[in-house]
Amino acid sequence: MQYAYPLLAIFIWAGNTVINKLAVGAIFPSEIGFYRWLLAGLLFTPFMLKPVMANWSVIRPNLGKIFVLGVLGMAIYQSLAYYAAARTSATNMGIILSLMPLMVLAMSIISLGQRLTAGALVGAVVSFAGVLVVVSSGSLGALLDHGLNLGDAMMLFATLAYAIYSTLLKKWQLRLPPLQMLYMQILVAIVVLFPLYLASPKVGPTVHNMGLVLYACVLASMIAPLAWMKAVATLGPSRTTLFFNLLPLITALIAAVVLKEQLHAYHLIGGALTLGGVILSERWTTPLRAVKAAC
């Protein structure tokens, strides 16, 4: 039962990558990005407003950091994913997103003083090679000739934003209840995305897009984070993070069934390299200095 929480979160987030793709043509990115957080804020407020006000003396000194976290993790990451979906496949998005744990590890080594391990170094090279295979559609020559697909570039930047978000969460270690942190970041996303929503074209809520908004709001923005928090509390952060490695595989399977996206050889090779690199970085923890000394 303890594994049900991280698996539920991963399945929901993988499904949300497919939802991003289904939203193309049904609703503008600025709309679904704003509606999902607005609705989540409205649903959370009756339960969270009173605890937040009661804990305001602790929250207030951290408002600047909460704002930065909300911009990176909720506004930039999620919004860029919607724009990327119009220009690349859900399968590509899932594989690129799987780089996130490795990015967090690299930033932890740089900014948090975490030791550089042999696995981190080798894993970074292997994962980078995997992503190159995917974004080049198996032809590095074509990538050099035509450059990076805009959708893949957006997804890489979105993943980087979320990696910075995760690193700052570790670095700052704000002593706030997780639900209050989530609620405050949702409010930040609403405020930050509102000008973009006003300035962008709109189709408005319709029968065809409300299901997409509800999935993004209720499942991806509320239930999945709660399940992930429960998993971290039950299994611990390290064991829970391992489940993130399932994201590209589950995304590709859902995309194949729902979107009829074809899995090509370069997806399988690139996905395997990316996943293998992440696993190497997590499991091969020998300090690099120790490896050099042994040589």
PDB file of C-alpha atoms in Angstrom:
ATOM      1  CA  MET A   1       0.000   0.000   0.000  1.00  0.00           C
ATOM      2  CA  GLN A   2       2.902   2.348   0.728  1.00  0.00           C
ATOM      3  CA  TYR A   3       3.909   2.227  -2.943  1.00  0.00           C
ATOM      4  CA  ALA A   4       0.428   3.260  -4.053  1.00  0.00           C
ATOM      5  CA  TYR A   5       1.064   6.924  -3.199  1.00  0.00           C
ATOM      6  CA  PRO A   6       4.147   7.537  -5.398  1.00  0.00           C
ATOM      7  CA  LEU A   7       2.717   5.383  -8.196  1.00  0.00           C
ATOM      8  CA  LEU A   8      -0.548   7.347  -8.115  1.00  0.00           C
ATOM      9  CA  ALA A   9       1.353  10.661  -8.343  1.00  0.00           C
ATOM     10  CA  ILE A  10       3.530   9.443 -11.223  1.00  0.00           C
ATOM     11  CA  PHE A  11       0.549   8.092 -13.196  1.00  0.00           C
ATOM     12  CA  ILE A  12      -1.304  11.394 -12.735  1.00  0.00           C
ATOM     13  CA  TRP A  13       1.703  13.489 -13.799  1.00  0.00           C
ATOM     14  CA  ALA A  14       2.369  11.226 -16.796  1.00  0.00           C
ATOM     15  CA  GLY A  15      -1.277  11.615 -17.759  1.00  0.00           C
ATOM     16  CA  ASN A  16      -0.965  15.364 -17.359  1.00  0.00           C
ATOM     17  CA  THR A  17       1.793  15.429 -19.983  1.00  0.00           C
ATOM     18  CA  VAL A  18      -0.719  13.841 -22.358  1.00  0.00           C
ATOM     19  CA  ILE A  19      -3.345  16.360 -21.207  1.00  0.00           C
ATOM     20  CA  ASN A  20      -0.907  19.120 -22.233  1.00  0.00           C
ATOM     21  CA  LYS A  21      -0.920  17.661 -25.736  1.00  0.00           C
ATOM     22  CA  LEU A  22      -4.704  17.217 -25.827  1.00  0.00           C
ATOM     23  CA  ALA A  23      -5.094  20.875 -24.846  1.00  0.00           C
ATOM     24  CA  VAL A  24      -3.487  21.995 -28.122  1.00  0.00           C
ATOM     25  CA  GLY A  25      -6.266  23.456 -30.256  1.00  0.00           C
ATOM     26  CA  ALA A  26      -8.871  23.060 -27.492  1.00  0.00           C
ATOM     27  CA  ILE A  27      -7.702  25.873 -25.221  1.00  0.00           C
ATOM     28  CA  PHE A  28      -4.866  28.399 -25.306  1.00  0.00           C
ATOM     29  CA  PRO A  29      -1.820  27.668 -23.089  1.00  0.00           C
ATOM     30  CA  SER A  30      -2.258  30.911 -21.138  1.00  0.00           C
ATOM     31  CA  GLU A  31      -5.851  29.957 -20.366  1.00  0.00           C
ATOM     32  CA  ILE A  32      -5.367  26.437 -19.054  1.00  0.00           C
ATOM     33  CA  GLY A  33      -2.266  27.563 -17.175  1.00  0.00           C
ATOM     34  CA  PHE A  34      -4.281  30.241 -15.384  1.00  0.00           C
ATOM     35  CA  TYR A  35      -7.571  28.341 -14.962  1.00  0.00           C
ATOM     36  CA  ARG A  36      -5.951  25.307 -13.325  1.00  0.00           C
ATOM     37  CA  TRP A  37      -4.333  27.375 -10.563  1.00  0.00           C
ATOM     38  CA  LEU A  38      -7.333  29.655 -10.139  1.00  0.00           C
ATOM     39  CA  LEU A  39      -9.634  26.681  -9.652  1.00  0.00           C
ATOM     40  CA  ALA A  40      -7.134  24.958  -7.348  1.00  0.00           C
ATOM     41  CA  GLY A  41      -6.878  28.147  -5.289  1.00  0.00           C
ATOM     42  CA  LEU A  42     -10.659  28.395  -5.010  1.00  0.00           C
ATOM     43  CA  LEU A  43     -10.964  24.753  -3.939  1.00  0.00           C
ATOM     44  CA  PHE A  44      -8.123  24.984  -1.400  1.00  0.00           C
ATOM     45  CA  THR A  45      -9.151  28.327   0.148  1.00  0.00           C
ATOM     46  CA  PRO A  46     -12.025  27.092   2.375  1.00  0.00           C
ATOM     47  CA  PHE A  47      -9.660  24.603   4.009  1.00  0.00           C
ATOM     48  CA  MET A  48      -6.376  26.509   3.928  1.00  0.00           C
ATOM     49  CA  LEU A  49      -7.178  30.182   4.547  1.00  0.00           C
ATOM     50  CA  LYS A  50      -7.694  29.814   8.301  1.00  0.00           C
ATOM     51  CA  PRO A  51      -4.486  27.753   8.924  1.00  0.00           C
ATOM     52  CA  VAL A  52      -2.476  30.177   6.768  1.00  0.00           C
ATOM     53  CA  MET A  53      -3.776  33.203   8.674  1.00  0.00           C
ATOM     54  CA  ALA A  54      -3.069  31.477  11.992  1.00  0.00           C
ATOM     55  CA  ASN A  55       0.508  30.771  10.860  1.00  0.00           C
ATOM     56  CA  TRP A  56       1.036  34.180   9.201  1.00  0.00           C
ATOM     57  CA  SER A  57       3.775  35.244  11.628  1.00  0.00           C
ATOM     58  CA  VAL A  58       5.903  32.351  10.327  1.00  0.00           C
ATOM     59  CA  ILE A  59       4.866  32.715   6.682  1.00  0.00           C
ATOM     60  CA  ARG A  60       5.404  36.473   6.387  1.00  0.00           C
ATOM     61  CA  PRO A  61       9.242  36.498   6.699  1.00  0.00           C
ATOM     62  CA  ASN A  62       9.380  33.817   3.976  1.00  0.00           C
ATOM     63  CA  LEU A  63       7.099  35.529   1.443  1.00  0.00           C
ATOM     64  CA  GLY A  64       9.986  36.457  -0.880  1.00  0.00           C
ATOM     65  CA  LYS A  65      11.201  32.865  -1.033  1.00  0.00           C
ATOM     66  CA  ILE A  66       7.665  31.540  -1.462  1.00  0.00           C
ATOM     67  CA  PHE A  67       7.197  33.955  -4.365  1.00  0.00           C
ATOM     68  CA  VAL A  68      10.361  32.698  -6.101  1.00  0.00           C
ATOM     69  CA  LEU A  69       9.287  29.079  -5.586  1.00  0.00           C
ATOM     70  CA  GLY A  70       5.797  29.782  -6.923  1.00  0.00           C
ATOM     71  CA  VAL A  71       7.166  31.495 -10.031  1.00  0.00           C
ATOM     72  CA  LEU A  72       9.626  28.687 -10.809  1.00  0.00           C
ATOM     73  CA  GLY A  73       7.630  25.597  -9.867  1.00  0.00           C
ATOM     74  CA  MET A  74       4.075  26.616 -10.671  1.00  0.00           C
ATOM     75  CA  ALA A  75       4.118  29.477 -13.188  1.00  0.00           C
ATOM     76  CA  ILE A  76       7.199  28.952 -15.402  1.00  0.00           C
ATOM     77  CA  TYR A  77       7.405  25.161 -15.362  1.00  0.00           C
ATOM     78  CA  GLN A  78       3.733  24.440 -15.916  1.00  0.00           C
ATOM     79  CA  SER A  79       3.127  27.223 -18.442  1.00  0.00           C
ATOM     80  CA  LEU A  80       6.134  26.334 -20.588  1.00  0.00           C
ATOM     81  CA  ALA A  81       4.954  22.725 -20.707  1.00  0.00           C
ATOM     82  CA  TYR A  82       1.669  23.859 -22.300  1.00  0.00           C
ATOM     83  CA  TYR A  83       3.502  25.922 -24.923  1.00  0.00           C
ATOM     84  CA  ALA A  84       5.958  23.069 -25.568  1.00  0.00           C
ATOM     85  CA  ALA A  85       3.106  20.620 -26.188  1.00  0.00           C
ATOM     86  CA  ALA A  86       2.141  22.476 -29.367  1.00  0.00           C
ATOM     87  CA  ARG A  87       5.608  21.888 -30.822  1.00  0.00           C
ATOM     88  CA  THR A  88       6.749  18.447 -29.674  1.00  0.00           C
ATOM     89  CA  SER A  89       5.361  15.045 -28.712  1.00  0.00           C
ATOM     90  CA  ALA A  90       4.194  13.939 -25.272  1.00  0.00           C
ATOM     91  CA  THR A  91       6.744  11.106 -25.457  1.00  0.00           C
ATOM     92  CA  ASN A  92       9.588  13.583 -26.000  1.00  0.00           C
ATOM     93  CA  MET A  93       8.296  15.725 -23.131  1.00  0.00           C
ATOM     94  CA  GLY A  94       8.275  12.767 -20.763  1.00  0.00           C
ATOM     95  CA  ILE A  95      11.816  11.715 -21.651  1.00  0.00           C
ATOM     96  CA  ILE A  96      13.166  15.264 -21.312  1.00  0.00           C
ATOM     97  CA  LEU A  97      11.388  15.668 -17.972  1.00  0.00           C
ATOM     98  CA  SER A  98      13.149  12.560 -16.696  1.00  0.00           C
ATOM     99  CA  LEU A  99      16.367  14.641 -16.646  1.00  0.00           C
ATOM    100  CA  MET A 100      15.031  16.566 -13.668  1.00  0.00           C
ATOM    101  CA  PRO A 101      16.498  14.363 -10.870  1.00  0.00           C
ATOM    102  CA  LEU A 102      19.918  14.543 -12.535  1.00  0.00           C
ATOM    103  CA  MET A 103      19.679  18.346 -12.837  1.00  0.00           C
ATOM    104  CA  VAL A 104      18.779  18.547  -9.143  1.00  0.00           C
ATOM    105  CA  LEU A 105      21.769  16.376  -8.276  1.00  0.00           C
ATOM    106  CA  ALA A 106      24.113  18.590 -10.324  1.00  0.00           C
ATOM    107  CA  MET A 107      22.763  21.745  -8.666  1.00  0.00           C
ATOM    108  CA  SER A 108      23.088  20.145  -5.233  1.00  0.00           C
ATOM    109  CA  ILE A 109      26.765  19.457  -5.930  1.00  0.00           C
ATOM    110  CA  ILE A 110      27.309  23.056  -7.065  1.00  0.00           C
ATOM    111  CA  SER A 111      25.216  24.971  -4.534  1.00  0.00           C
ATOM    112  CA  LEU A 112      24.726  22.674  -1.539  1.00  0.00           C
ATOM    113  CA  GLY A 113      28.209  21.226  -1.301  1.00  0.00           C
ATOM    114  CA  GLN A 114      27.128  17.669  -2.083  1.00  0.00           C
ATOM    115  CA  ARG A 115      30.064  15.474  -3.085  1.00  0.00           C
ATOM    116  CA  LEU A 116      30.598  14.711  -6.773  1.00  0.00           C
ATOM    117  CA  THR A 117      30.298  10.972  -7.310  1.00  0.00           C
ATOM    118  CA  ALA A 118      31.421   8.779 -10.163  1.00  0.00           C
ATOM    119  CA  GLY A 119      27.797   7.916 -10.844  1.00  0.00           C
ATOM    120  CA  ALA A 120      26.817  11.574 -11.102  1.00  0.00           C
ATOM    121  CA  LEU A 121      29.540  12.273 -13.657  1.00  0.00           C
ATOM    122  CA  VAL A 122      29.040   9.169 -15.799  1.00  0.00           C
ATOM    123  CA  GLY A 123      25.252   9.375 -15.440  1.00  0.00           C
ATOM    124  CA  ALA A 124      25.228  12.974 -16.644  1.00  0.00           C
ATOM    125  CA  VAL A 125      27.104  12.032 -19.811  1.00  0.00           C
ATOM    126  CA  VAL A 126      24.887   8.999 -20.502  1.00  0.00           C
ATOM    127  CA  SER A 127      21.641  10.888 -19.865  1.00  0.00           C
ATOM    128  CA  PHE A 128      22.744  13.829 -21.993  1.00  0.00           C
ATOM    129  CA  ALA A 129      23.516  11.407 -24.827  1.00  0.00           C
ATOM    130  CA  GLY A 130      20.032   9.927 -24.414  1.00  0.00           C
ATOM    131  CA  VAL A 131      18.316  13.289 -24.655  1.00  0.00           C
ATOM    132  CA  LEU A 132      20.404  14.155 -27.722  1.00  0.00           C
ATOM    133  CA  VAL A 133      19.179  10.962 -29.400  1.00  0.00           C
ATOM    134  CA  VAL A 134      15.546  11.871 -28.635  1.00  0.00           C
ATOM    135  CA  VAL A 135      15.604  15.559 -29.603  1.00  0.00           C
ATOM    136  CA  SER A 136      17.523  14.772 -32.807  1.00  0.00           C
ATOM    137  CA  SER A 137      15.039  12.002 -33.730  1.00  0.00           C
ATOM    138  CA  GLY A 138      18.010   9.667 -33.950  1.00  0.00           C
ATOM    139  CA  SER A 139      19.965  11.852 -36.362  1.00  0.00           C
ATOM    140  CA  LEU A 140      22.608  14.056 -34.765  1.00  0.00           C
ATOM    141  CA  GLY A 141      23.457  15.441 -38.199  1.00  0.00           C
ATOM    142  CA  ALA A 142      19.915  16.759 -38.578  1.00  0.00           C
ATOM    143  CA  LEU A 143      20.165  18.360 -35.133  1.00  0.00           C
ATOM    144  CA  LEU A 144      23.361  20.148 -36.149  1.00  0.00           C
ATOM    145  CA  ASP A 145      21.813  21.288 -39.439  1.00  0.00           C
ATOM    146  CA  HIS A 146      18.415  22.473 -38.170  1.00  0.00           C
ATOM    147  CA  GLY A 147      18.985  23.129 -34.481  1.00  0.00           C
ATOM    148  CA  LEU A 148      16.854  22.121 -31.513  1.00  0.00           C
ATOM    149  CA  ASN A 149      13.087  21.802 -31.936  1.00  0.00           C
ATOM    150  CA  LEU A 150      11.446  24.783 -30.187  1.00  0.00           C
ATOM    151  CA  GLY A 151       9.095  22.532 -28.222  1.00  0.00           C
ATOM    152  CA  ASP A 152      11.972  20.385 -26.951  1.00  0.00           C
ATOM    153  CA  ALA A 153      13.921  23.527 -26.031  1.00  0.00           C
ATOM    154  CA  MET A 154      10.923  24.849 -24.076  1.00  0.00           C
ATOM    155  CA  MET A 155      10.580  21.545 -22.247  1.00  0.00           C
ATOM    156  CA  LEU A 156      14.280  21.530 -21.392  1.00  0.00           C
ATOM    157  CA  PHE A 157      13.954  25.050 -19.967  1.00  0.00           C
ATOM    158  CA  ALA A 158      10.795  24.050 -18.063  1.00  0.00           C
ATOM    159  CA  THR A 159      12.611  21.048 -16.574  1.00  0.00           C
ATOM    160  CA  LEU A 160      15.528  23.291 -15.595  1.00  0.00           C
ATOM    161  CA  ALA A 161      13.124  25.704 -13.864  1.00  0.00           C
ATOM    162  CA  TYR A 162      11.634  22.853 -11.841  1.00  0.00           C
ATOM    163  CA  ALA A 163      15.102  21.537 -10.985  1.00  0.00           C
ATOM    164  CA  ILE A 164      16.051  24.983  -9.630  1.00  0.00           C
ATOM    165  CA  TYR A 165      12.762  25.001  -7.712  1.00  0.00           C
ATOM    166  CA  SER A 166      13.538  21.608  -6.152  1.00  0.00           C
ATOM    167  CA  THR A 167      17.097  22.658  -5.274  1.00  0.00           C
ATOM    168  CA  LEU A 168      15.899  25.843  -3.582  1.00  0.00           C
ATOM    169  CA  LEU A 169      13.375  23.825  -1.582  1.00  0.00           C
ATOM    170  CA  LYS A 170      16.282  21.761  -0.249  1.00  0.00           C
ATOM    171  CA  LYS A 171      18.518  24.765   0.332  1.00  0.00           C
ATOM    172  CA  TRP A 172      15.999  26.980   2.093  1.00  0.00           C
ATOM    173  CA  GLN A 173      14.172  24.245   4.058  1.00  0.00           C
ATOM    174  CA  LEU A 174      11.302  26.529   4.960  1.00  0.00           C
ATOM    175  CA  ARG A 175       9.693  25.319   8.162  1.00  0.00           C
ATOM    176  CA  LEU A 176       6.144  25.483   6.895  1.00  0.00           C
ATOM    177  CA  PRO A 177       3.517  22.727   6.637  1.00  0.00           C
ATOM    178  CA  PRO A 178       3.627  21.266   3.084  1.00  0.00           C
ATOM    179  CA  LEU A 179      -0.025  22.041   2.355  1.00  0.00           C
ATOM    180  CA  GLN A 180       0.396  25.675   3.377  1.00  0.00           C
ATOM    181  CA  MET A 181       3.482  25.915   1.158  1.00  0.00           C
ATOM    182  CA  LEU A 182       1.555  24.456  -1.772  1.00  0.00           C
ATOM    183  CA  TYR A 183      -1.396  26.788  -1.221  1.00  0.00           C
ATOM    184  CA  MET A 184       0.796  29.899  -1.030  1.00  0.00           C
ATOM    185  CA  GLN A 185       2.634  28.923  -4.221  1.00  0.00           C
ATOM    186  CA  ILE A 186      -0.688  28.400  -5.993  1.00  0.00           C
ATOM    187  CA  LEU A 187      -1.682  31.951  -5.020  1.00  0.00           C
ATOM    188  CA  VAL A 188       1.632  33.215  -6.440  1.00  0.00           C
ATOM    189  CA  ALA A 189       0.962  31.400  -9.729  1.00  0.00           C
ATOM    190  CA  ILE A 190      -2.501  32.980  -9.972  1.00  0.00           C
ATOM    191  CA  VAL A 191      -1.091  36.493  -9.513  1.00  0.00           C
ATOM    192  CA  VAL A 192       1.892  35.980 -11.850  1.00  0.00           C
ATOM    193  CA  LEU A 193      -0.082  34.324 -14.662  1.00  0.00           C
ATOM    194  CA  PHE A 194      -3.033  36.738 -14.568  1.00  0.00           C
ATOM    195  CA  PRO A 195      -1.362  39.435 -16.786  1.00  0.00           C
ATOM    196  CA  LEU A 196      -0.399  36.767 -19.357  1.00  0.00           C
ATOM    197  CA  TYR A 197      -3.970  35.482 -19.307  1.00  0.00           C
ATOM    198  CA  LEU A 198      -5.355  38.999 -19.886  1.00  0.00           C
ATOM    199  CA  ALA A 199      -2.954  39.727 -22.751  1.00  0.00           C
ATOM    200  CA  SER A 200      -3.449  36.415 -24.582  1.00  0.00           C
ATOM    201  CA  PRO A 201      -6.223  35.217 -26.914  1.00  0.00           C
ATOM    202  CA  LYS A 202      -8.988  33.161 -25.327  1.00  0.00           C
ATOM    203  CA  VAL A 203     -11.606  30.594 -26.264  1.00  0.00           C
ATOM    204  CA  GLY A 204     -13.097  30.439 -22.783  1.00  0.00           C
ATOM    205  CA  PRO A 205     -14.362  27.373 -20.899  1.00  0.00           C
ATOM    206  CA  THR A 206     -16.209  24.936 -23.190  1.00  0.00           C
ATOM    207  CA  VAL A 207     -17.546  21.390 -23.034  1.00  0.00           C
ATOM    208  CA  HIS A 208     -14.452  20.272 -24.975  1.00  0.00           C
ATOM    209  CA  ASN A 209     -11.811  21.788 -22.696  1.00  0.00           C
ATOM    210  CA  MET A 210     -13.286  21.783 -19.171  1.00  0.00           C
ATOM    211  CA  GLY A 211     -12.325  18.137 -18.651  1.00  0.00           C
ATOM    212  CA  LEU A 212      -8.713  19.056 -19.456  1.00  0.00           C
ATOM    213  CA  VAL A 213      -8.784  21.948 -16.978  1.00  0.00           C
ATOM    214  CA  LEU A 214     -10.331  19.767 -14.263  1.00  0.00           C
ATOM    215  CA  TYR A 215      -7.692  17.063 -14.747  1.00  0.00           C
ATOM    216  CA  ALA A 216      -4.880  19.622 -14.586  1.00  0.00           C
ATOM    217  CA  CYS A 217      -6.412  21.269 -11.528  1.00  0.00           C
ATOM    218  CA  VAL A 218      -7.893  18.516  -9.345  1.00  0.00           C
ATOM    219  CA  LEU A 219      -5.642  15.592 -10.251  1.00  0.00           C
ATOM    220  CA  ALA A 220      -2.299  17.147 -11.286  1.00  0.00           C
ATOM    221  CA  SER A 221      -2.328  20.219  -9.013  1.00  0.00           C
ATOM    222  CA  MET A 222      -4.030  18.847  -5.889  1.00  0.00           C
ATOM    223  CA  ILE A 223      -4.230  15.052  -5.606  1.00  0.00           C
ATOM    224  CA  ALA A 224      -0.804  14.236  -7.119  1.00  0.00           C
ATOM    225  CA  PRO A 225       1.148  16.663  -4.856  1.00  0.00           C
ATOM    226  CA  LEU A 226      -0.739  15.341  -1.810  1.00  0.00           C
ATOM    227  CA  ALA A 227       0.045  11.735  -2.805  1.00  0.00           C
ATOM    228  CA  TRP A 228       3.714  12.659  -3.356  1.00  0.00           C
ATOM    229  CA  MET A 229       3.909  14.367   0.056  1.00  0.00           C
ATOM    230  CA  LYS A 230       2.385  11.266   1.655  1.00  0.00           C
ATOM    231  CA  ALA A 231       4.926   9.091  -0.161  1.00  0.00           C
ATOM    232  CA  VAL A 232       7.832  11.232   1.064  1.00  0.00           C
ATOM    233  CA  ALA A 233       6.491  11.011   4.638  1.00  0.00           C
ATOM    234  CA  THR A 234       6.062   7.223   4.355  1.00  0.00           C
ATOM    235  CA  LEU A 235       9.042   6.112   2.261  1.00  0.00           C
ATOM    236  CA  GLY A 236      11.454   9.020   2.674  1.00  0.00           C
ATOM    237  CA  PRO A 237      12.679  11.428  -0.028  1.00  0.00           C
ATOM    238  CA  SER A 238      15.356   9.163  -1.549  1.00  0.00           C
ATOM    239  CA  ARG A 239      13.142   6.125  -2.091  1.00  0.00           C
ATOM    240  CA  THR A 240      10.255   8.264  -3.314  1.00  0.00           C
ATOM    241  CA  THR A 241      12.427  10.031  -5.909  1.00  0.00           C
ATOM    242  CA  LEU A 242      13.259   6.661  -7.499  1.00  0.00           C
ATOM    243  CA  PHE A 243       9.645   6.379  -8.675  1.00  0.00           C
ATOM    244  CA  PHE A 244      10.179   9.484 -10.802  1.00  0.00           C
ATOM    245  CA  ASN A 245      12.253   7.290 -13.103  1.00  0.00           C
ATOM    246  CA  LEU A 246       9.045   5.593 -14.232  1.00  0.00           C
ATOM    247  CA  LEU A 247       7.666   8.847 -15.653  1.00  0.00           C
ATOM    248  CA  PRO A 248       9.029   8.634 -19.240  1.00  0.00           C
ATOM    249  CA  LEU A 249       7.918   5.012 -19.657  1.00  0.00           C
ATOM    250  CA  ILE A 250       4.395   5.613 -18.329  1.00  0.00           C
ATOM    251  CA  THR A 251       4.067   8.833 -20.357  1.00  0.00           C
ATOM    252  CA  ALA A 252       5.106   7.034 -23.555  1.00  0.00           C
ATOM    253  CA  LEU A 253       2.613   4.215 -22.922  1.00  0.00           C
ATOM    254  CA  ILE A 254      -0.289   6.581 -22.218  1.00  0.00           C
ATOM    255  CA  ALA A 255       0.647   8.723 -25.251  1.00  0.00           C
ATOM    256  CA  ALA A 256       0.717   5.615 -27.461  1.00  0.00           C
ATOM    257  CA  VAL A 257      -2.768   4.580 -26.321  1.00  0.00           C
ATOM    258  CA  VAL A 258      -4.480   7.984 -26.073  1.00  0.00           C
ATOM    259  CA  LEU A 259      -2.668  10.042 -28.718  1.00  0.00           C
ATOM    260  CA  LYS A 260      -1.635   7.166 -31.013  1.00  0.00           C
ATOM    261  CA  GLU A 261       1.950   8.442 -30.860  1.00  0.00           C
ATOM    262  CA  GLN A 262       4.342   5.957 -32.405  1.00  0.00           C
ATOM    263  CA  LEU A 263       7.300   4.744 -30.404  1.00  0.00           C
ATOM    264  CA  HIS A 264      10.364   4.860 -32.649  1.00  0.00           C
ATOM    265  CA  ALA A 265      13.692   3.174 -32.065  1.00  0.00           C
ATOM    266  CA  TYR A 266      15.269   6.505 -31.107  1.00  0.00           C
ATOM    267  CA  HIS A 267      12.651   6.924 -28.339  1.00  0.00           C
ATOM    268  CA  LEU A 268      13.538   3.522 -26.903  1.00  0.00           C
ATOM    269  CA  ILE A 269      17.300   4.048 -27.199  1.00  0.00           C
ATOM    270  CA  GLY A 270      17.232   7.640 -25.950  1.00  0.00           C
ATOM    271  CA  GLY A 271      14.798   6.836 -23.158  1.00  0.00           C
ATOM    272  CA  ALA A 272      16.897   3.868 -22.019  1.00  0.00           C
ATOM    273  CA  LEU A 273      20.082   5.982 -22.014  1.00  0.00           C
ATOM    274  CA  THR A 274      18.415   8.839 -20.124  1.00  0.00           C
ATOM    275  CA  LEU A 275      16.871   6.524 -17.541  1.00  0.00           C
ATOM    276  CA  GLY A 276      20.098   4.534 -17.232  1.00  0.00           C
ATOM    277  CA  GLY A 277      22.081   7.699 -16.604  1.00  0.00           C
ATOM    278  CA  VAL A 278      19.710   8.817 -13.862  1.00  0.00           C
ATOM    279  CA  ILE A 279      19.838   5.398 -12.186  1.00  0.00           C
ATOM    280  CA  LEU A 280      23.652   5.405 -12.386  1.00  0.00           C
ATOM    281  CA  SER A 281      23.768   8.824 -10.729  1.00  0.00           C
ATOM    282  CA  GLU A 282      21.500   7.657  -7.914  1.00  0.00           C
ATOM    283  CA  ARG A 283      22.994   4.214  -7.261  1.00  0.00           C
ATOM    284  CA  TRP A 284      26.740   4.618  -7.968  1.00  0.00           C
ATOM    285  CA  THR A 285      27.649   6.809  -5.020  1.00  0.00           C
ATOM    286  CA  THR A 286      31.409   6.282  -4.884  1.00  0.00           C
ATOM    287  CA  PRO A 287      33.078   9.705  -4.477  1.00  0.00           C
ATOM    288  CA  LEU A 288      34.996  10.694  -7.592  1.00  0.00           C
ATOM    289  CA  ARG A 289      38.175  11.250  -5.580  1.00  0.00           C
ATOM    290  CA  ALA A 290      38.037   7.639  -4.368  1.00  0.00           C
ATOM    291  CA  VAL A 291      37.796   6.385  -7.944  1.00  0.00           C
ATOM    292  CA  LYS A 292      40.794   8.497  -8.994  1.00  0.00           C
ATOM    293  CA  ALA A 293      42.819   7.233  -6.036  1.00  0.00           C
ATOM    294  CA  ALA A 294      42.029   3.610  -6.942  1.00  0.00           C
ATOM    295  CA  CYS A 295      43.258   4.247 -10.489  1.00  0.00           C
TER     296      CYS A 295
END
